[in-house]
Amino acid sequence: MKQITSIQNPFIKSLVLLQEKAKARKQSGTFLIEGQREISLAIKGNFEIETILFLPELISESEIKKLSKEADLIEISKEVYQKLAYRDTTEGVLAIAKEKSMQLSNLKLSENPLILIAEAPEKPGNIGALLRTADAANLDAVIIANPKSDLYNPNIVRSSVGCVFTNQIATGTTSEIIAFLKERKINIYCATLQNSTWYHTQDYTTSSALVVGTEATGLTEEWRKAATQNIIIPMQGEIDSMNVSVAAAILIYEAKRQRGF
């Protein structure tokens, strides 16, 4: 079995770039995953794992082989592990995985889909929370409009607790996504302050897309004009907006309640 003990190793340097640079991930078509749970979820989500790197002081070779029998194995030193790992609690294991295409055309939707759409989310923590809620509610898909960062950013993988692997995810421009929804006769419910009605008065039991924007600027006019109905969550305090992941969760679980979960 191959062993790497130096952080100056060219291969290790290339992995550091995968962690730090979206450009490196895009060029190679690969990204790093930390932790047994996250790697297991990626495998369950049919991501191809090319290589697993492990620190033998924290995890044994036999445990690694339970994760994947196909991946190449590399034993690494503590120094290398600490150079690559973002967290101290990832059980001494990392994996190199191949990215999946996130084209809209790849989505496989049910006959009566429920979809979450987020326009231009920026904060990894918010994106991770959106993906965790989507997984919990077993949504058909999550679509990111006009993405600001790639979803294999290690901060998103981490904040989503691996739910970036358990959801069907696609990306596209606002125009592309609106055309995709209209072609499939999916109702569009946009969370926005303008020309809105209370969210719980709408019927989400038919094919529905719930659309949320950023806390700073909300949804663009293109979404508001394309909406089947603009909706709003009543606010009774002094502020007029809430965290986007919290707002999305409220809307999603109202739709799930109407559908009988």
PDB file of C-alpha atoms in Angstrom:
ATOM      1  CA  MET A   1       0.000   0.000   0.000  1.00  0.00           C
ATOM      2  CA  LYS A   2       1.198   3.481  -0.846  1.00  0.00           C
ATOM      3  CA  GLN A   3       2.285   5.711   2.036  1.00  0.00           C
ATOM      4  CA  ILE A   4       2.757   9.485   2.082  1.00  0.00           C
ATOM      5  CA  THR A   5       4.433  11.174   5.016  1.00  0.00           C
ATOM      6  CA  SER A   6       5.490  14.582   3.675  1.00  0.00           C
ATOM      7  CA  ILE A   7       3.323  17.656   3.199  1.00  0.00           C
ATOM      8  CA  GLN A   8       5.731  18.639   0.422  1.00  0.00           C
ATOM      9  CA  ASN A   9       4.594  15.676  -1.672  1.00  0.00           C
ATOM     10  CA  PRO A  10       3.227  17.050  -5.005  1.00  0.00           C
ATOM     11  CA  PHE A  11       0.091  14.931  -4.735  1.00  0.00           C
ATOM     12  CA  ILE A  12      -0.655  16.295  -1.260  1.00  0.00           C
ATOM     13  CA  LYS A  13      -0.073  19.829  -2.516  1.00  0.00           C
ATOM     14  CA  SER A  14      -2.641  19.196  -5.250  1.00  0.00           C
ATOM     15  CA  LEU A  15      -5.147  18.048  -2.620  1.00  0.00           C
ATOM     16  CA  VAL A  16      -4.584  21.219  -0.595  1.00  0.00           C
ATOM     17  CA  LEU A  17      -5.522  23.155  -3.732  1.00  0.00           C
ATOM     18  CA  LEU A  18      -8.711  21.067  -4.026  1.00  0.00           C
ATOM     19  CA  GLN A  19      -9.651  22.153  -0.528  1.00  0.00           C
ATOM     20  CA  GLU A  20      -8.860  25.807  -1.096  1.00  0.00           C
ATOM     21  CA  LYS A  21      -9.585  26.626  -4.745  1.00  0.00           C
ATOM     22  CA  ALA A  22     -12.818  26.248  -6.702  1.00  0.00           C
ATOM     23  CA  LYS A  23     -10.761  26.534  -9.890  1.00  0.00           C
ATOM     24  CA  ALA A  24      -8.723  23.449  -8.946  1.00  0.00           C
ATOM     25  CA  ARG A  25     -11.897  21.478  -8.251  1.00  0.00           C
ATOM     26  CA  LYS A  26     -13.413  22.525 -11.570  1.00  0.00           C
ATOM     27  CA  GLN A  27     -10.273  21.712 -13.561  1.00  0.00           C
ATOM     28  CA  SER A  28      -9.839  18.270 -12.023  1.00  0.00           C
ATOM     29  CA  GLY A  29     -13.521  17.416 -11.646  1.00  0.00           C
ATOM     30  CA  THR A  30     -12.761  16.123  -8.169  1.00  0.00           C
ATOM     31  CA  PHE A  31     -13.081  17.276  -4.561  1.00  0.00           C
ATOM     32  CA  LEU A  32     -12.207  16.154  -1.036  1.00  0.00           C
ATOM     33  CA  ILE A  33     -14.576  14.657   1.526  1.00  0.00           C
ATOM     34  CA  GLU A  34     -13.784  14.385   5.235  1.00  0.00           C
ATOM     35  CA  GLY A  35     -15.241  11.875   7.669  1.00  0.00           C
ATOM     36  CA  GLN A  36     -16.738   8.394   7.658  1.00  0.00           C
ATOM     37  CA  ARG A  37     -20.349   9.572   7.666  1.00  0.00           C
ATOM     38  CA  GLU A  38     -19.836  12.004   4.803  1.00  0.00           C
ATOM     39  CA  ILE A  39     -17.941   9.447   2.721  1.00  0.00           C
ATOM     40  CA  SER A  40     -20.630   6.830   3.385  1.00  0.00           C
ATOM     41  CA  LEU A  41     -23.349   9.265   2.287  1.00  0.00           C
ATOM     42  CA  ALA A  42     -21.402  10.103  -0.878  1.00  0.00           C
ATOM     43  CA  ILE A  43     -21.101   6.408  -1.739  1.00  0.00           C
ATOM     44  CA  LYS A  44     -24.812   5.910  -1.020  1.00  0.00           C
ATOM     45  CA  GLY A  45     -25.497   8.882  -3.308  1.00  0.00           C
ATOM     46  CA  ASN A  46     -23.580   7.118  -6.119  1.00  0.00           C
ATOM     47  CA  PHE A  47     -20.579   9.416  -6.083  1.00  0.00           C
ATOM     48  CA  GLU A  48     -17.456   7.738  -7.427  1.00  0.00           C
ATOM     49  CA  ILE A  49     -14.710   7.559  -4.801  1.00  0.00           C
ATOM     50  CA  GLU A  50     -11.282   7.441  -6.431  1.00  0.00           C
ATOM     51  CA  THR A  51      -8.953   7.378  -3.430  1.00  0.00           C
ATOM     52  CA  ILE A  52      -9.219   7.143   0.345  1.00  0.00           C
ATOM     53  CA  LEU A  53      -6.473   8.589   2.541  1.00  0.00           C
ATOM     54  CA  PHE A  54      -6.338   7.495   6.160  1.00  0.00           C
ATOM     55  CA  LEU A  55      -4.359   7.992   9.341  1.00  0.00           C
ATOM     56  CA  PRO A  56      -3.760   4.501  10.823  1.00  0.00           C
ATOM     57  CA  GLU A  57      -3.561   5.856  14.391  1.00  0.00           C
ATOM     58  CA  LEU A  58      -7.234   6.863  14.136  1.00  0.00           C
ATOM     59  CA  ILE A  59      -8.776   4.321  11.776  1.00  0.00           C
ATOM     60  CA  SER A  60      -7.722   0.854  10.669  1.00  0.00           C
ATOM     61  CA  GLU A  61      -7.319  -0.452   7.135  1.00  0.00           C
ATOM     62  CA  SER A  62     -10.112  -2.983   7.737  1.00  0.00           C
ATOM     63  CA  GLU A  63     -12.508  -0.186   8.711  1.00  0.00           C
ATOM     64  CA  ILE A  64     -11.545   1.722   5.569  1.00  0.00           C
ATOM     65  CA  LYS A  65     -12.287  -1.291   3.389  1.00  0.00           C
ATOM     66  CA  LYS A  66     -15.781  -1.425   4.867  1.00  0.00           C
ATOM     67  CA  LEU A  67     -16.358   2.045   3.419  1.00  0.00           C
ATOM     68  CA  SER A  68     -15.201   1.166  -0.086  1.00  0.00           C
ATOM     69  CA  LYS A  69     -13.638  -1.886  -1.689  1.00  0.00           C
ATOM     70  CA  GLU A  70     -13.009  -0.154  -5.017  1.00  0.00           C
ATOM     71  CA  ALA A  71     -11.100   2.979  -3.989  1.00  0.00           C
ATOM     72  CA  ASP A  72      -7.321   3.137  -3.913  1.00  0.00           C
ATOM     73  CA  LEU A  73      -5.957   3.388  -0.364  1.00  0.00           C
ATOM     74  CA  ILE A  74      -3.153   5.666   0.808  1.00  0.00           C
ATOM     75  CA  GLU A  75      -1.786   5.655   4.342  1.00  0.00           C
ATOM     76  CA  ILE A  76      -0.815   9.155   5.465  1.00  0.00           C
ATOM     77  CA  SER A  77       1.087  10.623   8.387  1.00  0.00           C
ATOM     78  CA  LYS A  78      -0.393  12.795  11.119  1.00  0.00           C
ATOM     79  CA  GLU A  79       1.324  15.835   9.609  1.00  0.00           C
ATOM     80  CA  VAL A  80      -0.265  15.201   6.211  1.00  0.00           C
ATOM     81  CA  TYR A  81      -3.656  14.544   7.771  1.00  0.00           C
ATOM     82  CA  GLN A  82      -3.554  17.787   9.721  1.00  0.00           C
ATOM     83  CA  LYS A  83      -2.590  19.650   6.561  1.00  0.00           C
ATOM     84  CA  LEU A  84      -5.591  18.321   4.648  1.00  0.00           C
ATOM     85  CA  ALA A  85      -8.292  18.061   7.305  1.00  0.00           C
ATOM     86  CA  TYR A  86     -10.602  20.957   8.120  1.00  0.00           C
ATOM     87  CA  ARG A  87     -11.813  19.368  11.329  1.00  0.00           C
ATOM     88  CA  ASP A  88     -10.262  17.431  14.197  1.00  0.00           C
ATOM     89  CA  THR A  89     -13.240  15.087  14.466  1.00  0.00           C
ATOM     90  CA  THR A  90     -13.257  13.380  11.055  1.00  0.00           C
ATOM     91  CA  GLU A  91     -11.923  10.048  12.311  1.00  0.00           C
ATOM     92  CA  GLY A  92      -8.686  10.250  10.360  1.00  0.00           C
ATOM     93  CA  VAL A  93     -10.125   9.622   6.906  1.00  0.00           C
ATOM     94  CA  LEU A  94     -10.512  11.661   3.714  1.00  0.00           C
ATOM     95  CA  ALA A  95     -11.621  10.706   0.224  1.00  0.00           C
ATOM     96  CA  ILE A  96     -11.128  12.050  -3.270  1.00  0.00           C
ATOM     97  CA  ALA A  97     -14.446  11.925  -5.142  1.00  0.00           C
ATOM     98  CA  LYS A  98     -15.544  12.776  -8.657  1.00  0.00           C
ATOM     99  CA  GLU A  99     -17.968  15.647  -9.083  1.00  0.00           C
ATOM    100  CA  LYS A 100     -21.419  14.982 -10.529  1.00  0.00           C
ATOM    101  CA  SER A 101     -23.050  16.992 -13.278  1.00  0.00           C
ATOM    102  CA  MET A 102     -25.607  19.431 -11.897  1.00  0.00           C
ATOM    103  CA  GLN A 103     -27.506  20.077 -15.109  1.00  0.00           C
ATOM    104  CA  LEU A 104     -31.255  20.588 -14.839  1.00  0.00           C
ATOM    105  CA  SER A 105     -31.805  17.898 -17.461  1.00  0.00           C
ATOM    106  CA  ASN A 106     -30.322  15.292 -15.104  1.00  0.00           C
ATOM    107  CA  LEU A 107     -33.041  15.731 -12.478  1.00  0.00           C
ATOM    108  CA  LYS A 108     -35.407  12.811 -12.027  1.00  0.00           C
ATOM    109  CA  LEU A 109     -38.644  14.197 -10.594  1.00  0.00           C
ATOM    110  CA  SER A 110     -41.710  12.403  -9.272  1.00  0.00           C
ATOM    111  CA  GLU A 111     -45.139  12.884 -10.839  1.00  0.00           C
ATOM    112  CA  ASN A 112     -45.993  15.470  -8.178  1.00  0.00           C
ATOM    113  CA  PRO A 113     -42.702  17.080  -7.229  1.00  0.00           C
ATOM    114  CA  LEU A 114     -41.874  19.448  -4.392  1.00  0.00           C
ATOM    115  CA  ILE A 115     -38.715  21.447  -5.124  1.00  0.00           C
ATOM    116  CA  LEU A 116     -36.706  24.028  -3.234  1.00  0.00           C
ATOM    117  CA  ILE A 117     -35.037  26.796  -5.235  1.00  0.00           C
ATOM    118  CA  ALA A 118     -32.532  29.236  -3.743  1.00  0.00           C
ATOM    119  CA  GLU A 119     -31.410  32.224  -5.783  1.00  0.00           C
ATOM    120  CA  ALA A 120     -27.744  33.212  -5.417  1.00  0.00           C
ATOM    121  CA  PRO A 121     -27.131  31.979  -1.855  1.00  0.00           C
ATOM    122  CA  GLU A 122     -23.652  32.944  -0.662  1.00  0.00           C
ATOM    123  CA  LYS A 123     -23.053  31.771   2.895  1.00  0.00           C
ATOM    124  CA  PRO A 124     -21.951  28.109   3.180  1.00  0.00           C
ATOM    125  CA  GLY A 125     -23.792  27.807   6.486  1.00  0.00           C
ATOM    126  CA  ASN A 126     -27.076  28.841   4.901  1.00  0.00           C
ATOM    127  CA  ILE A 127     -26.574  26.528   1.933  1.00  0.00           C
ATOM    128  CA  GLY A 128     -25.747  23.662   4.258  1.00  0.00           C
ATOM    129  CA  ALA A 129     -28.858  24.319   6.341  1.00  0.00           C
ATOM    130  CA  LEU A 130     -31.027  24.443   3.209  1.00  0.00           C
ATOM    131  CA  LEU A 131     -29.648  21.081   2.079  1.00  0.00           C
ATOM    132  CA  ARG A 132     -30.177  19.524   5.517  1.00  0.00           C
ATOM    133  CA  THR A 133     -33.805  20.673   5.578  1.00  0.00           C
ATOM    134  CA  ALA A 134     -34.357  19.413   2.028  1.00  0.00           C
ATOM    135  CA  ASP A 135     -32.988  16.023   3.032  1.00  0.00           C
ATOM    136  CA  ALA A 136     -35.128  15.911   6.180  1.00  0.00           C
ATOM    137  CA  ALA A 137     -38.242  16.674   4.148  1.00  0.00           C
ATOM    138  CA  ASN A 138     -37.229  14.280   1.348  1.00  0.00           C
ATOM    139  CA  LEU A 139     -37.744  16.888  -1.365  1.00  0.00           C
ATOM    140  CA  ASP A 140     -37.523  15.908  -5.004  1.00  0.00           C
ATOM    141  CA  ALA A 141     -34.694  18.341  -5.688  1.00  0.00           C
ATOM    142  CA  VAL A 142     -32.810  21.447  -4.669  1.00  0.00           C
ATOM    143  CA  ILE A 143     -31.999  23.916  -7.432  1.00  0.00           C
ATOM    144  CA  ILE A 144     -29.508  26.745  -7.001  1.00  0.00           C
ATOM    145  CA  ALA A 145     -30.108  29.719  -9.303  1.00  0.00           C
ATOM    146  CA  ASN A 146     -27.131  31.848 -10.285  1.00  0.00           C
ATOM    147  CA  PRO A 147     -24.777  30.056  -7.851  1.00  0.00           C
ATOM    148  CA  LYS A 148     -22.078  32.141  -6.203  1.00  0.00           C
ATOM    149  CA  SER A 149     -19.851  29.172  -5.305  1.00  0.00           C
ATOM    150  CA  ASP A 150     -19.497  25.530  -6.254  1.00  0.00           C
ATOM    151  CA  LEU A 151     -21.360  23.140  -4.001  1.00  0.00           C
ATOM    152  CA  TYR A 152     -18.274  20.986  -3.424  1.00  0.00           C
ATOM    153  CA  ASN A 153     -16.697  23.767  -1.398  1.00  0.00           C
ATOM    154  CA  PRO A 154     -15.485  22.005   1.784  1.00  0.00           C
ATOM    155  CA  ASN A 155     -17.394  24.472   3.958  1.00  0.00           C
ATOM    156  CA  ILE A 156     -20.650  23.518   2.213  1.00  0.00           C
ATOM    157  CA  VAL A 157     -19.898  19.792   2.430  1.00  0.00           C
ATOM    158  CA  ARG A 158     -19.203  20.261   6.132  1.00  0.00           C
ATOM    159  CA  SER A 159     -22.159  22.525   6.969  1.00  0.00           C
ATOM    160  CA  SER A 160     -24.566  20.258   5.086  1.00  0.00           C
ATOM    161  CA  VAL A 161     -23.327  17.277   7.159  1.00  0.00           C
ATOM    162  CA  GLY A 162     -23.109  15.306   3.914  1.00  0.00           C
ATOM    163  CA  CYS A 163     -26.566  16.289   2.648  1.00  0.00           C
ATOM    164  CA  VAL A 164     -24.928  17.703  -0.460  1.00  0.00           C
ATOM    165  CA  PHE A 165     -24.698  13.995  -1.378  1.00  0.00           C
ATOM    166  CA  THR A 166     -28.210  12.923  -0.350  1.00  0.00           C
ATOM    167  CA  ASN A 167     -30.208  15.498  -2.334  1.00  0.00           C
ATOM    168  CA  GLN A 168     -30.757  15.755  -6.053  1.00  0.00           C
ATOM    169  CA  ILE A 169     -29.121  19.087  -6.863  1.00  0.00           C
ATOM    170  CA  ALA A 170     -29.035  21.164 -10.017  1.00  0.00           C
ATOM    171  CA  THR A 171     -27.843  24.628 -10.901  1.00  0.00           C
ATOM    172  CA  GLY A 172     -28.728  27.084 -13.643  1.00  0.00           C
ATOM    173  CA  THR A 173     -29.563  30.672 -14.397  1.00  0.00           C
ATOM    174  CA  THR A 174     -32.854  32.122 -13.227  1.00  0.00           C
ATOM    175  CA  SER A 175     -34.140  32.161 -16.818  1.00  0.00           C
ATOM    176  CA  GLU A 176     -33.160  28.530 -17.406  1.00  0.00           C
ATOM    177  CA  ILE A 177     -34.820  27.360 -14.205  1.00  0.00           C
ATOM    178  CA  ILE A 178     -38.046  29.289 -14.822  1.00  0.00           C
ATOM    179  CA  ALA A 179     -38.257  27.767 -18.317  1.00  0.00           C
ATOM    180  CA  PHE A 180     -37.605  24.310 -16.833  1.00  0.00           C
ATOM    181  CA  LEU A 181     -40.435  24.730 -14.303  1.00  0.00           C
ATOM    182  CA  LYS A 182     -42.951  26.161 -16.758  1.00  0.00           C
ATOM    183  CA  GLU A 183     -42.253  23.423 -19.295  1.00  0.00           C
ATOM    184  CA  ARG A 184     -43.129  20.861 -16.614  1.00  0.00           C
ATOM    185  CA  LYS A 185     -46.136  22.851 -15.356  1.00  0.00           C
ATOM    186  CA  ILE A 186     -44.663  23.208 -11.866  1.00  0.00           C
ATOM    187  CA  ASN A 187     -46.249  26.031  -9.838  1.00  0.00           C
ATOM    188  CA  ILE A 188     -43.818  28.682  -8.643  1.00  0.00           C
ATOM    189  CA  TYR A 189     -44.219  30.154  -5.149  1.00  0.00           C
ATOM    190  CA  CYS A 190     -41.788  32.987  -4.472  1.00  0.00           C
ATOM    191  CA  ALA A 191     -41.049  34.174  -0.946  1.00  0.00           C
ATOM    192  CA  THR A 192     -40.928  37.948  -1.296  1.00  0.00           C
ATOM    193  CA  LEU A 193     -42.295  41.118   0.282  1.00  0.00           C
ATOM    194  CA  GLN A 194     -43.772  42.517  -2.936  1.00  0.00           C
ATOM    195  CA  ASN A 195     -47.369  41.730  -4.006  1.00  0.00           C
ATOM    196  CA  SER A 196     -47.550  38.781  -1.657  1.00  0.00           C
ATOM    197  CA  THR A 197     -50.154  36.788   0.201  1.00  0.00           C
ATOM    198  CA  TRP A 198     -49.661  34.772   3.374  1.00  0.00           C
ATOM    199  CA  TYR A 199     -47.831  31.534   2.642  1.00  0.00           C
ATOM    200  CA  HIS A 200     -50.273  29.230   4.448  1.00  0.00           C
ATOM    201  CA  THR A 201     -53.220  30.279   2.257  1.00  0.00           C
ATOM    202  CA  GLN A 202     -51.774  28.562  -0.820  1.00  0.00           C
ATOM    203  CA  ASP A 203     -52.231  24.992  -2.034  1.00  0.00           C
ATOM    204  CA  TYR A 204     -48.924  23.133  -2.361  1.00  0.00           C
ATOM    205  CA  THR A 205     -50.418  19.681  -2.923  1.00  0.00           C
ATOM    206  CA  THR A 206     -49.793  19.866  -6.661  1.00  0.00           C
ATOM    207  CA  SER A 207     -46.376  20.157  -8.354  1.00  0.00           C
ATOM    208  CA  SER A 208     -44.679  23.058  -6.560  1.00  0.00           C
ATOM    209  CA  ALA A 209     -41.404  24.944  -6.413  1.00  0.00           C
ATOM    210  CA  LEU A 210     -40.688  27.052  -3.335  1.00  0.00           C
ATOM    211  CA  VAL A 211     -38.293  29.878  -4.171  1.00  0.00           C
ATOM    212  CA  VAL A 212     -36.219  31.850  -1.662  1.00  0.00           C
ATOM    213  CA  GLY A 213     -33.707  34.653  -2.164  1.00  0.00           C
ATOM    214  CA  THR A 214     -30.943  36.229  -0.157  1.00  0.00           C
ATOM    215  CA  GLU A 215     -31.657  38.022   3.111  1.00  0.00           C
ATOM    216  CA  ALA A 216     -29.955  41.163   1.830  1.00  0.00           C
ATOM    217  CA  THR A 217     -31.708  41.654  -1.512  1.00  0.00           C
ATOM    218  CA  GLY A 218     -34.468  39.054  -1.729  1.00  0.00           C
ATOM    219  CA  LEU A 219     -35.557  37.628  -5.068  1.00  0.00           C
ATOM    220  CA  THR A 220     -34.956  39.332  -8.381  1.00  0.00           C
ATOM    221  CA  GLU A 221     -37.847  40.807 -10.336  1.00  0.00           C
ATOM    222  CA  GLU A 222     -37.646  37.990 -12.883  1.00  0.00           C
ATOM    223  CA  TRP A 223     -38.710  35.497 -10.235  1.00  0.00           C
ATOM    224  CA  ARG A 224     -41.446  37.745  -8.852  1.00  0.00           C
ATOM    225  CA  LYS A 225     -42.959  38.165 -12.316  1.00  0.00           C
ATOM    226  CA  ALA A 226     -42.752  34.451 -13.103  1.00  0.00           C
ATOM    227  CA  ALA A 227     -44.445  33.384  -9.864  1.00  0.00           C
ATOM    228  CA  THR A 228     -47.720  31.536  -9.773  1.00  0.00           C
ATOM    229  CA  GLN A 229     -48.084  33.404  -6.488  1.00  0.00           C
ATOM    230  CA  ASN A 230     -45.760  35.496  -4.371  1.00  0.00           C
ATOM    231  CA  ILE A 231     -45.956  34.479  -0.728  1.00  0.00           C
ATOM    232  CA  ILE A 232     -44.875  35.962   2.583  1.00  0.00           C
ATOM    233  CA  ILE A 233     -44.331  34.708   6.113  1.00  0.00           C
ATOM    234  CA  PRO A 234     -46.055  37.122   8.539  1.00  0.00           C
ATOM    235  CA  MET A 235     -43.554  39.093  10.625  1.00  0.00           C
ATOM    236  CA  GLN A 236     -44.757  40.558  13.918  1.00  0.00           C
ATOM    237  CA  GLY A 237     -41.530  42.040  15.250  1.00  0.00           C
ATOM    238  CA  GLU A 238     -39.436  45.008  14.214  1.00  0.00           C
ATOM    239  CA  ILE A 239     -37.513  43.390  11.342  1.00  0.00           C
ATOM    240  CA  ASP A 240     -38.935  42.462   7.948  1.00  0.00           C
ATOM    241  CA  SER A 241     -36.876  39.373   7.096  1.00  0.00           C
ATOM    242  CA  MET A 242     -35.567  36.181   8.669  1.00  0.00           C
ATOM    243  CA  ASN A 243     -32.717  33.789   7.972  1.00  0.00           C
ATOM    244  CA  VAL A 244     -33.220  32.241   4.540  1.00  0.00           C
ATOM    245  CA  SER A 245     -32.806  28.676   5.782  1.00  0.00           C
ATOM    246  CA  VAL A 246     -35.398  29.250   8.523  1.00  0.00           C
ATOM    247  CA  ALA A 247     -37.846  30.775   6.041  1.00  0.00           C
ATOM    248  CA  ALA A 248     -37.334  27.876   3.633  1.00  0.00           C
ATOM    249  CA  ALA A 249     -37.967  25.362   6.422  1.00  0.00           C
ATOM    250  CA  ILE A 250     -41.269  27.027   7.331  1.00  0.00           C
ATOM    251  CA  LEU A 251     -42.453  26.923   3.720  1.00  0.00           C
ATOM    252  CA  ILE A 252     -41.259  23.370   3.109  1.00  0.00           C
ATOM    253  CA  TYR A 253     -42.973  21.945   6.164  1.00  0.00           C
ATOM    254  CA  GLU A 254     -46.230  23.744   5.410  1.00  0.00           C
ATOM    255  CA  ALA A 255     -46.150  22.088   1.988  1.00  0.00           C
ATOM    256  CA  LYS A 256     -45.324  18.723   3.584  1.00  0.00           C
ATOM    257  CA  ARG A 257     -48.144  19.187   6.119  1.00  0.00           C
ATOM    258  CA  GLN A 258     -50.621  19.791   3.303  1.00  0.00           C
ATOM    259  CA  ARG A 259     -49.367  16.702   1.544  1.00  0.00           C
ATOM    260  CA  GLY A 260     -49.818  14.589   4.675  1.00  0.00           C
ATOM    261  CA  PHE A 261     -46.059  14.201   5.046  1.00  0.00           C
TER     262      PHE A 261
END
